[in-house]
XYZ file of C-alpha atoms in Angstrom:
709
model
C 9.275 -32.444 -33.113
C 12.912 -31.314 -33.735
C 14.584 -28.615 -31.223
C 17.516 -26.710 -31.692
C 19.207 -26.400 -28.078
C 22.066 -24.086 -27.672
C 24.216 -23.675 -24.155
C 22.450 -20.578 -23.169
C 23.302 -18.310 -20.344
C 23.444 -18.880 -16.528
C 21.732 -15.816 -16.110
C 19.042 -14.531 -15.492
C 17.015 -17.450 -14.151
C 13.764 -18.541 -15.363
C 12.772 -18.040 -19.018
C 13.931 -15.071 -20.890
C 12.853 -13.854 -24.860
C 15.415 -12.066 -26.728
C 13.756 -11.535 -29.584
C 14.986 -14.368 -31.728
C 14.528 -17.404 -29.224
C 14.384 -17.921 -25.018
C 17.028 -18.985 -22.748
C 15.748 -21.466 -20.177
C 17.587 -22.050 -16.593
C 16.675 -23.363 -13.425
C 18.193 -23.664 -9.924
C 18.341 -27.293 -8.417
C 21.872 -28.466 -6.557
C 20.675 -31.700 -5.977
C 19.392 -32.962 -8.918
C 20.805 -35.313 -11.712
C 19.139 -34.424 -14.743
C 16.149 -31.627 -16.203
C 14.212 -31.989 -18.558
C 12.727 -28.723 -20.335
C 9.238 -29.574 -21.650
C 7.686 -27.785 -23.817
C 3.596 -27.701 -24.651
C 2.271 -27.275 -28.319
C -1.261 -26.048 -28.722
C -2.763 -29.423 -28.457
C -0.911 -30.125 -25.217
C 1.577 -32.468 -26.974
C 5.040 -32.604 -25.236
C 8.368 -32.156 -26.293
C 11.412 -32.956 -23.846
C 14.454 -31.812 -23.960
C 16.949 -32.413 -21.810
C 19.360 -29.839 -20.420
C 23.337 -30.757 -19.888
C 24.987 -27.319 -19.202
C 25.389 -26.559 -15.421
C 26.951 -23.997 -14.190
C 26.890 -23.402 -10.013
C 23.935 -25.457 -9.893
C 21.870 -23.624 -13.039
C 20.687 -25.745 -15.557
C 20.595 -23.895 -18.705
C 19.534 -23.802 -22.360
C 19.021 -21.255 -25.192
C 16.152 -22.477 -28.186
C 16.095 -20.495 -30.737
C 12.597 -19.629 -32.004
C 10.839 -20.046 -29.023
C 8.990 -17.055 -28.058
C 6.129 -14.969 -26.087
C 3.130 -17.463 -25.513
C 5.057 -20.464 -25.436
C 3.910 -23.282 -22.578
C 6.863 -24.866 -20.451
C 7.646 -27.084 -17.628
C 10.169 -29.153 -16.136
C 10.486 -32.612 -15.247
C 13.549 -33.020 -12.435
C 15.577 -36.112 -12.048
C 17.293 -37.237 -8.815
C 16.925 -39.266 -5.633
C 13.378 -40.006 -4.050
C 14.355 -40.050 -0.276
C 12.047 -38.278 1.597
C 13.596 -39.398 4.606
C 16.663 -37.406 3.613
C 14.751 -34.766 2.519
C 14.516 -35.911 -1.460
C 11.470 -35.731 -3.308
C 12.601 -35.973 -6.815
C 10.164 -37.769 -9.440
C 10.485 -36.549 -13.503
C 6.676 -38.044 -13.586
C 5.760 -34.787 -12.314
C 5.378 -31.605 -14.437
C 7.127 -28.905 -12.499
C 6.199 -24.969 -12.549
C 9.392 -23.180 -13.165
C 9.828 -21.098 -9.922
C 10.877 -17.836 -12.047
C 8.077 -17.847 -14.480
C 6.706 -14.235 -15.255
C 3.534 -15.900 -16.122
C 1.064 -19.318 -15.793
C -1.377 -20.474 -18.005
C -4.288 -22.970 -16.339
C -5.654 -24.003 -12.961
C -3.883 -27.512 -10.816
C -6.681 -29.605 -11.250
C -6.956 -32.695 -8.560
C -6.242 -36.014 -8.179
C -3.774 -38.192 -7.034
C -1.489 -37.714 -10.108
C -0.373 -34.883 -8.578
C 1.461 -36.274 -5.578
C 5.019 -37.768 -5.657
C 3.871 -40.918 -3.601
C 0.979 -43.326 -4.429
C -2.316 -42.540 -2.182
C -2.942 -46.374 -2.332
C 0.236 -47.217 -0.716
C 0.727 -48.388 2.867
C 3.774 -46.570 2.957
C 1.938 -42.959 2.190
C 4.392 -40.181 0.837
C 7.599 -42.586 1.336
C 5.961 -44.457 -1.759
C 6.535 -43.393 -5.528
C 4.159 -42.309 -7.862
C 4.471 -44.042 -11.496
C 1.758 -41.470 -12.460
C 2.240 -38.347 -15.103
C 0.415 -35.448 -13.811
C 0.969 -32.974 -16.840
C -2.492 -32.719 -17.888
C -3.539 -31.695 -13.914
C -0.707 -28.883 -13.951
C -0.868 -25.397 -15.127
C 2.081 -24.744 -17.346
C 5.025 -21.878 -17.222
C 4.795 -19.451 -20.115
C 7.358 -17.630 -21.763
C 6.612 -13.512 -21.836
C 6.780 -10.502 -23.639
C 8.077 -8.183 -21.022
C 8.004 -5.027 -23.061
C 5.551 -2.526 -22.166
C 4.994 1.403 -22.630
C 4.541 2.909 -19.490
C 4.842 6.760 -20.384
C 6.298 8.901 -17.707
C 4.696 6.457 -15.214
C 6.977 5.948 -11.898
C 6.579 4.982 -8.264
C 3.980 7.520 -6.372
C 6.326 7.708 -3.524
C 2.981 9.052 -0.991
C 4.958 10.496 2.189
C 4.125 7.664 5.016
C 2.350 10.465 7.185
C -0.013 11.466 4.211
C -0.545 7.709 3.421
C -4.437 5.921 3.660
C -4.494 2.731 3.000
C -7.508 0.252 1.983
C -7.360 -3.410 2.113
C -8.885 -4.601 -0.738
C -9.138 -8.133 -3.031
C -9.043 -7.728 -6.818
C -11.717 -10.275 -7.331
C -13.719 -9.209 -4.457
C -14.180 -5.679 -4.995
C -15.285 -5.430 -8.502
C -16.919 -8.769 -8.721
C -20.189 -7.318 -8.479
C -20.042 -3.654 -9.209
C -22.828 -2.608 -11.575
C -20.896 0.211 -13.449
C -17.867 -2.296 -14.745
C -18.850 -4.389 -17.590
C -19.327 -8.052 -16.794
C -16.408 -9.195 -18.683
C -14.345 -7.102 -16.396
C -15.505 -7.793 -13.291
C -13.169 -10.119 -10.849
C -10.367 -8.693 -12.779
C -6.924 -6.318 -13.259
C -8.982 -4.578 -16.039
C -12.127 -3.861 -13.561
C -9.861 -2.740 -10.571
C -8.721 -0.142 -13.581
C -11.827 0.667 -14.763
C -13.131 3.963 -14.214
C -16.132 2.981 -11.989
C -13.264 1.223 -9.147
C -11.090 4.316 -9.537
C -13.665 7.074 -9.023
C -14.963 4.630 -5.839
C -11.302 4.657 -4.424
C -10.477 8.395 -5.503
C -13.850 9.841 -3.859
C -13.098 7.953 -0.808
C -10.050 9.676 -0.460
C -7.489 6.949 0.435
C -3.901 6.761 -0.917
C -3.169 3.310 -1.032
C -5.065 -0.253 -2.692
C -3.031 -2.854 -0.413
C -4.047 -6.047 -2.343
C -4.393 -9.014 -1.252
C -2.338 -12.167 -2.863
C -2.088 -11.387 -6.232
C 1.035 -13.933 -7.014
C -0.231 -16.975 -8.438
C -1.583 -19.626 -5.865
C -3.620 -22.510 -5.360
C -6.974 -21.881 -6.059
C -8.370 -25.177 -4.970
C -6.292 -27.085 -2.689
C -7.375 -30.717 -2.027
C -8.846 -30.404 1.240
C -11.109 -27.380 -0.136
C -12.361 -29.201 -3.500
C -13.719 -31.957 -1.373
C -16.370 -29.167 -0.381
C -16.731 -27.689 -3.076
C -15.041 -24.589 -1.987
C -12.473 -22.574 -3.658
C -9.197 -20.738 -2.125
C -10.330 -17.307 -1.958
C -7.700 -14.939 -0.144
C -4.748 -16.474 -1.636
C -2.620 -17.200 0.963
C -1.158 -20.401 -1.102
C 1.344 -18.772 -3.645
C 2.992 -21.558 -5.979
C 4.963 -18.865 -8.029
C 6.163 -15.364 -6.741
C 6.632 -13.773 -10.393
C 3.561 -14.486 -12.303
C 0.478 -12.194 -11.520
C -2.853 -14.899 -10.867
C -4.111 -15.746 -13.894
C -7.781 -15.829 -13.060
C -7.870 -11.993 -12.331
C -7.002 -11.643 -15.938
C -9.661 -10.897 -18.528
C -7.430 -10.733 -21.419
C -5.834 -14.030 -21.552
C -3.306 -16.012 -19.842
C -0.293 -16.249 -22.323
C 1.402 -13.756 -20.572
C -1.745 -11.348 -21.424
C -2.354 -11.035 -17.611
C 1.350 -9.132 -17.203
C 0.066 -6.810 -19.419
C -3.306 -6.090 -17.797
C -1.863 -6.259 -14.180
C 0.473 -3.417 -15.472
C -2.189 -1.381 -17.091
C -4.088 -1.583 -13.655
C -1.041 0.037 -11.503
C -0.348 2.318 -14.684
C -4.213 3.711 -14.278
C -4.056 3.334 -9.911
C -0.772 5.555 -10.219
C -2.344 8.211 -12.908
C -5.478 8.536 -10.322
C -2.620 9.319 -7.517
C -3.538 5.447 -5.943
C -0.429 3.616 -4.847
C -0.246 -0.257 -5.370
C 0.780 -2.032 -2.212
C 1.131 -5.857 -2.453
C -0.017 -8.534 0.253
C 3.205 -11.272 -0.594
C 3.652 -14.900 0.929
C 7.175 -15.823 1.095
C 6.621 -17.640 4.278
C 5.440 -20.436 2.863
C 4.279 -21.963 -0.523
C 0.932 -23.891 -1.833
C 2.414 -27.303 -2.008
C 2.040 -27.883 1.882
C 3.290 -30.946 4.215
C 4.918 -34.005 3.318
C 1.579 -35.077 2.347
C 0.885 -32.242 -0.260
C 1.118 -32.344 -3.855
C 4.351 -31.735 -5.970
C 4.145 -28.844 -8.219
C 7.074 -26.719 -8.469
C 10.060 -26.422 -5.860
C 9.523 -29.498 -3.637
C 10.072 -31.467 -6.646
C 13.220 -28.963 -7.812
C 15.127 -29.562 -4.624
C 13.115 -30.189 -1.767
C 15.604 -30.204 0.571
C 16.855 -26.094 -0.368
C 13.654 -24.897 -0.721
C 12.171 -25.559 2.330
C 13.028 -25.702 6.011
C 12.951 -29.702 7.159
C 13.319 -31.008 10.747
C 16.530 -31.511 11.847
C 17.110 -35.148 12.194
C 13.971 -35.875 10.301
C 14.364 -34.408 6.629
C 10.908 -36.254 5.853
C 8.992 -33.419 7.741
C 8.992 -30.000 7.062
C 8.860 -26.737 9.753
C 6.334 -24.964 10.084
C 5.310 -21.376 11.353
C 2.557 -20.777 9.481
C 0.086 -23.189 10.159
C 0.106 -23.834 5.934
C 2.222 -27.067 6.194
C 5.782 -26.300 5.273
C 7.917 -22.809 5.684
C 10.393 -21.165 3.139
C 14.191 -21.883 3.761
C 15.196 -18.501 4.106
C 18.862 -19.370 5.273
C 19.711 -20.896 1.857
C 21.087 -18.472 -0.121
C 19.173 -19.321 -3.339
C 15.991 -19.007 -1.457
C 16.982 -15.607 -0.440
C 17.695 -14.588 -3.979
C 14.550 -15.616 -4.939
C 12.550 -13.964 -2.714
C 15.011 -10.696 -3.520
C 14.101 -11.066 -7.008
C 10.817 -11.547 -6.925
C 10.908 -8.677 -4.609
C 13.119 -6.158 -7.215
C 10.887 -7.424 -10.482
C 7.690 -6.313 -8.787
C 8.931 -2.823 -8.043
C 11.050 -2.329 -11.243
C 9.017 -4.374 -13.834
C 5.795 -3.848 -12.395
C 5.906 -0.681 -10.782
C 4.023 -1.790 -7.235
C 5.022 0.964 -4.557
C 5.617 -1.509 -1.648
C 4.706 -4.912 0.090
C 2.713 -5.857 2.966
C 4.687 -9.291 3.998
C 2.116 -12.330 5.238
C 3.436 -13.817 8.548
C 6.313 -11.904 8.383
C 7.758 -13.380 11.177
C 8.649 -16.575 9.898
C 11.074 -14.939 7.210
C 13.074 -13.321 10.429
C 13.796 -16.930 11.345
C 17.266 -18.787 11.329
C 16.950 -21.475 13.700
C 14.142 -21.406 15.867
C 13.713 -18.144 17.437
C 12.622 -14.562 15.638
C 16.152 -12.823 15.126
C 15.385 -9.286 13.905
C 18.556 -8.955 12.690
C 18.533 -12.338 10.238
C 20.091 -12.463 6.880
C 16.698 -11.644 4.938
C 16.206 -8.103 7.351
C 20.292 -7.310 6.573
C 19.478 -7.879 2.700
C 16.150 -5.887 2.473
C 18.149 -2.944 4.293
C 21.239 -3.056 1.694
C 19.060 -3.366 -1.336
C 18.848 0.023 -2.869
C 15.315 -0.945 -4.830
C 13.651 -2.675 -1.934
C 14.785 -0.397 1.015
C 13.198 2.363 -0.787
C 9.630 1.507 -0.730
C 6.965 0.879 1.614
C 7.595 -2.097 3.555
C 4.755 -3.327 6.257
C 5.327 -6.624 7.925
C 2.567 -8.772 9.467
C 4.553 -9.400 12.819
C 3.619 -12.732 13.749
C 3.094 -16.182 13.069
C 2.312 -19.327 14.777
C 5.505 -20.268 16.218
C 7.198 -19.688 19.749
C 8.348 -15.985 20.148
C 6.801 -15.403 16.850
C 4.373 -12.324 18.403
C 6.996 -9.892 17.345
C 4.644 -6.801 17.460
C 7.433 -3.800 18.012
C 10.317 -5.614 16.967
C 11.293 -4.974 13.555
C 14.013 -2.498 12.586
C 14.239 0.271 10.698
C 12.685 0.956 7.576
C 9.373 -1.204 8.450
C 6.176 -0.768 9.634
C 3.732 -3.077 11.170
C 0.221 -4.116 11.273
C -0.629 -3.519 15.083
C -2.322 -5.798 16.239
C -2.051 -4.285 19.998
C -4.101 -1.220 18.154
C -7.319 -3.349 17.335
C -7.566 -4.914 20.078
C -7.464 -1.980 22.577
C -9.591 0.662 20.158
C -11.966 -2.670 20.023
C -12.023 -3.320 23.874
C -12.217 0.418 24.727
C -15.565 1.174 22.559
C -17.182 -2.023 23.659
C -16.673 -1.107 27.061
C -14.116 -3.605 28.266
C -11.810 -1.996 31.159
C -8.513 -0.643 29.178
C -6.066 1.134 31.159
C -5.799 5.065 30.195
C -2.004 4.529 29.652
C -2.718 1.312 26.914
C -5.420 3.522 24.930
C -3.244 6.389 24.931
C -0.139 5.125 23.957
C -2.579 3.762 20.713
C -3.985 7.011 19.894
C -0.594 8.658 19.700
C 1.267 5.966 17.661
C 1.979 3.472 20.127
C 5.339 4.806 21.421
C 5.722 2.077 23.828
C 6.193 -0.346 20.475
C 7.919 1.715 18.200
C 9.584 4.914 19.891
C 13.187 3.421 20.176
C 16.985 4.612 19.615
C 17.018 3.282 15.626
C 14.842 5.653 14.389
C 11.441 4.497 14.234
C 8.322 6.999 13.700
C 4.997 7.073 14.493
C 4.404 5.756 10.544
C 6.246 2.344 11.824
C 2.382 1.728 13.658
C -0.036 0.900 10.916
C -3.117 1.266 12.676
C -6.291 -1.162 11.826
C -9.999 -1.899 13.550
C -10.628 -4.456 10.985
C -8.958 -6.402 8.200
C -9.767 -9.394 5.850
C -9.141 -11.996 8.479
C -12.019 -11.836 10.822
C -14.886 -9.228 10.982
C -15.807 -6.803 8.863
C -16.410 -3.010 10.486
C -20.590 -3.951 10.357
C -20.079 -7.377 11.686
C -17.765 -6.329 14.617
C -21.151 -4.233 16.177
C -23.310 -6.995 15.268
C -22.104 -10.154 16.131
C -20.982 -11.817 19.268
C -19.789 -15.001 17.932
C -18.478 -15.840 14.545
C -20.854 -17.869 12.427
C -18.539 -19.410 10.054
C -20.686 -22.892 9.076
C -20.647 -22.004 4.884
C -17.096 -22.995 5.589
C -17.574 -26.735 6.231
C -15.763 -26.936 9.423
C -18.970 -26.501 11.850
C -17.102 -23.398 12.559
C -14.430 -24.614 13.990
C -12.557 -23.008 11.706
C -11.518 -18.782 12.674
C -10.547 -16.612 15.759
C -13.133 -17.384 18.743
C -11.911 -14.008 20.797
C -12.612 -11.082 18.105
C -13.186 -8.396 20.954
C -16.868 -7.772 19.345
C -20.370 -6.934 20.554
C -23.481 -7.230 18.677
C -25.074 -3.862 20.611
C -27.725 -6.205 22.045
C -29.041 -8.438 19.271
C -27.204 -10.636 17.344
C -27.176 -10.470 13.819
C -29.735 -8.869 11.747
C -32.525 -7.210 13.305
C -35.120 -4.301 13.147
C -34.564 -2.982 16.715
C -34.335 0.906 16.000
C -31.992 1.159 19.413
C -29.682 -1.610 18.392
C -29.709 0.063 14.889
C -28.738 3.471 16.071
C -26.206 2.103 18.477
C -24.342 -0.088 15.737
C -24.372 3.194 13.461
C -22.624 5.092 16.415
C -20.089 2.319 17.003
C -19.202 2.266 13.289
C -18.379 6.034 13.497
C -16.506 5.730 16.760
C -14.404 3.292 15.183
C -13.965 5.146 12.254
C -12.940 8.648 13.926
C -10.438 6.646 16.635
C -8.619 5.334 13.731
C -8.875 8.191 11.874
C -7.560 10.714 14.751
C -4.824 8.244 15.714
C -1.399 9.006 14.673
C 0.223 6.212 13.035
C -0.771 5.336 9.521
C -4.724 3.973 9.149
C -5.956 1.243 7.365
C -9.814 0.302 6.331
C -10.753 -2.654 5.481
C -12.559 -2.277 2.218
C -16.248 -2.237 1.972
C -16.369 -0.783 5.803
C -17.434 2.508 4.226
C -20.432 0.901 3.066
C -21.510 -1.450 5.432
C -19.941 -4.869 4.142
C -21.364 -7.557 5.861
C -19.851 -10.955 5.474
C -22.897 -12.524 7.734
C -20.841 -13.338 10.828
C -18.370 -15.091 9.017
C -14.859 -14.362 10.144
C -12.397 -16.334 8.245
C -14.022 -16.146 4.748
C -10.436 -17.796 3.358
C -13.077 -20.066 1.353
C -15.571 -18.138 0.238
C -14.903 -16.959 -3.635
C -18.854 -16.217 -3.220
C -21.179 -13.079 -2.732
C -20.180 -13.796 1.251
C -16.616 -12.015 0.309
C -17.539 -9.842 -2.854
C -18.640 -6.252 -2.455
C -22.180 -5.592 -2.475
C -22.580 -2.584 -4.215
C -26.161 -2.290 -3.351
C -25.188 -1.634 0.304
C -24.589 1.776 -0.709
C -28.119 2.945 -1.060
C -28.810 1.973 2.047
C -25.547 3.643 3.492
C -24.981 6.747 2.069
C -24.511 8.289 5.452
C -21.949 5.850 6.526
C -20.026 6.205 3.172
C -20.578 10.545 2.928
C -19.196 10.257 6.671
C -16.365 8.157 5.790
C -15.195 10.407 2.541
C -15.338 13.717 4.801
C -13.751 12.055 7.707
C -10.539 10.947 5.065
C -11.013 14.652 3.768
C -10.404 15.770 7.289
C -7.674 13.810 8.334
C -5.911 14.800 5.463
C -6.784 18.668 5.644
C -4.808 18.657 9.496
C -1.285 17.557 9.686
C -1.846 17.530 13.791
C -3.558 14.040 13.341
C -0.639 12.894 11.135
C 2.762 13.780 12.882
C 5.772 12.699 11.664
C 7.306 12.718 14.670
C 6.506 11.802 18.220
C 4.787 13.902 20.966
C 7.052 14.870 23.663
C 4.084 16.546 26.352
C 6.744 19.719 26.376
C 5.192 23.054 27.339
C 5.334 25.897 24.790
C 8.028 28.415 26.457
C 6.684 27.719 29.975
C 3.231 28.509 29.471
C 2.080 25.227 30.592
C 0.163 24.204 27.273
C 1.832 21.117 25.800
C 1.366 19.416 22.520
C -0.938 17.242 24.347
C -2.649 16.992 27.489
C -5.239 14.463 29.017
C -8.512 15.630 30.999
C -11.067 14.474 32.914
C -14.572 15.172 31.922
C -14.450 17.788 34.868
C -11.805 19.596 33.485
C -8.932 18.649 35.591
C -5.896 17.012 33.948
C -5.535 13.518 34.823
C -2.494 12.665 37.477
C 0.398 10.094 36.866
C -1.586 7.607 38.864
C -4.864 7.672 36.809
C -2.417 7.272 33.597
C -0.980 4.109 35.190
C -3.197 2.236 36.683
C -6.722 4.318 36.116
C -9.744 2.195 33.634
C -10.465 4.841 30.959
C -14.115 5.017 29.496
C -14.170 8.725 29.440
C -11.528 11.082 28.796
C -10.628 14.444 26.637
C -7.680 14.764 25.098
C -6.111 18.161 23.805
C -3.846 18.489 20.988
C -2.065 21.668 20.211
C -1.456 22.389 16.344
C 0.900 25.304 17.064
C 3.121 22.267 18.141
C 4.268 20.151 15.452
C 7.866 19.816 15.247
C 8.527 18.644 11.731
C 8.810 21.101 8.967
C 6.861 20.910 5.549
C 8.524 19.845 2.009
C 10.123 23.257 1.886
C 11.135 23.460 5.249
C 8.550 26.114 6.229
C 6.869 25.728 10.052
C 3.755 23.817 9.649
C 1.058 24.794 11.943
C -2.231 23.435 12.477
C -5.794 24.149 14.384
C -5.844 22.590 18.083
C -8.277 20.005 18.668
C -10.272 18.719 22.153
C -11.309 15.043 21.710
C -13.663 13.885 24.121
C -14.316 10.135 24.417
C -17.236 8.564 26.248
C -17.584 4.570 26.073
C -20.071 4.870 28.913
C -23.317 3.453 29.001
C -24.685 6.917 29.744
C -24.329 10.669 28.436
C -21.192 12.699 30.347
C -21.072 16.517 30.601
C -17.202 17.418 30.070
C -16.006 20.674 30.803
C -13.570 22.820 28.712
C -10.150 22.279 30.298
C -9.102 25.105 32.656
C -6.874 27.517 30.819
C -8.933 26.991 27.887
C -12.064 28.151 28.585
C -11.477 31.607 27.434
C -11.189 30.138 23.928
C -14.336 29.315 21.441
C -14.155 25.416 20.497
C -16.873 24.877 17.565
C -17.974 21.327 17.293
C -17.207 19.420 14.141
C -17.805 15.971 14.885
C -20.289 14.124 17.423
C -20.886 10.663 16.689
C -24.008 10.104 17.516
C -24.680 12.074 14.371
C -24.690 10.538 11.178
C -22.855 13.137 9.365
C -19.893 16.260 10.238
C -21.714 18.996 12.173
C -22.826 21.522 9.607
C -24.555 24.098 11.628
C -22.279 26.411 14.011
C -22.259 25.034 17.584
C -19.871 26.996 19.873
C -18.756 26.324 23.391
C -16.631 28.760 25.707
C -16.291 29.456 29.319
C -17.767 27.119 31.736
C -20.424 25.737 29.007
C -20.411 21.959 29.674
C -20.368 19.647 26.390
C -22.862 16.891 26.433
C -21.307 13.675 25.074
C -23.721 10.780 24.347
C -23.526 7.288 25.562
C -20.755 5.439 23.808
C -20.118 8.215 21.591
C -17.144 11.214 20.566
C -17.121 14.678 20.172
C -14.264 16.542 18.491
C -13.991 20.392 18.698
C -11.835 22.738 16.984
C -10.770 26.032 18.637
C -11.661 28.857 16.841
C -8.709 31.470 15.982
């Protein structure tokens, strides 16, 4: 096959079709040679030596090559693992900048740069060709008619996040055509969007959609798959398995159609991204892309022993964000997903690993500086998972301005409170008010810095949180050694499924307690997809490898959980209607014109105000909270004053019913019952409390009263 090769351009990186041909570029500082490998429909390979090198970028232009062309690279250079170099031209490599990938990574010794049979392990050299087992990069046509679509830019304080999985959400949905289930098109289907719209959420946070390693070797041996997707092998290409229309660039168009449909429904798209490590694993892992392109630059290697990788993630390697080209790749990827794919924001997995410049987490690292000054990225939603497994990696509250954080302390405090474990009033109060102890800093952070959640993909579902004391991960094939052992869960009296009506009633009440607490807290609520309809993983708290009915949404559950689903819908609508629960600024505890009534106040069940000693050292299982709707400091969108109803919330995590008195000074008002979590739905009939009439709050339940005007 004759192929004309022109010098081409050094920019942009990746493959770029101009309507007449395609420009190919690849960064490698330490390579001695680069071969571009083109594959025809019969998988016949044509190798073209790239001879032009500018600023360590190897480049060439081939006329006549267009969208749908599959390709890869073979990179020559020293194979010296002890010096950090793992070049092996027998291994076909994925272009780190490709916008689409066709095929799955196979399983076999051909994928590894070393010989499985050698006693020297990874210090040996493999002559096996990996091309038959490797997916191929694809040249794509980026044109797309977005019409008038643009980023929604939903204000943070109006945001309600729904964490879900493209495949899991749609795989079993009975109203989605079977050929679309588990795909981007399925996520864009009217039946899927209708559920999200009726629920009332404002954003979906999609678990990883960057193309990832579906069947790592350690799972293939067990017949399991990488379901969550936290093993990226590329940061530009949407995962091709989620495409119903094809893998030769069609997945790019289908993803865009999904975003466009969700935007049309008023729903933002936030991507869970994994820029801290790749699916190539540790020194014994496969050679799929960056390891074979320029291992010493792309990965953090151990100082003094470059054979091994620094691992701040528990996944075998960490990207070398200290290197300018790696930072550039991450930033190029982020900008691509915003400008070309129209996503509204990102949740950064194990974000502390990105901040590491030496061995410590540095909040002023180059990565955050670059994010801050970038006009495209600084203007979208940025969410950090603020921890990694390295020393000092737990950094909740320490990320800079512009960033919101998954608030693990909120999760832990809420779980402890409702299972009756002693937690101080101060701790619970901080979480309910947006965690000012973590985020109220001079750098300008607001309550939206706190992403509040009770459950997430990593751990129990809400149903399982109130149904299991212990994890049950037998299906993962590791004898339940995997997954978190300290879940702060409580089975309410029976482990797992039960017919005991008292246990079931208590579980239903606890689910409502958690949901109401979440929606009435300052900060940004995040719901785990399926919690609204009682989704269960049967006690499995680590479903990362369960691409099965354990993880997929069972839509039949809706029929048995209509009360829970309707309650959740009402609750989300209620939050959206009342700005007092989603303030943009912190509570100050300041009185109105000397009246003695503050923007927030805390009370004992007898109606007396809690004193300083109770606040600092008191353990709280029951309390009252007053939220003043007349003291919302932030103006509306047009500068108008915002006012709302005022509310009393009575919390009772005690094992007995308690009678709450209306606080002194508020007994002359009339208070109407809105929510009582012992009831399956919002209160419909008018129940009014005033004067010295007490408010009964059932054991382990919550009551919300609205002041009548």
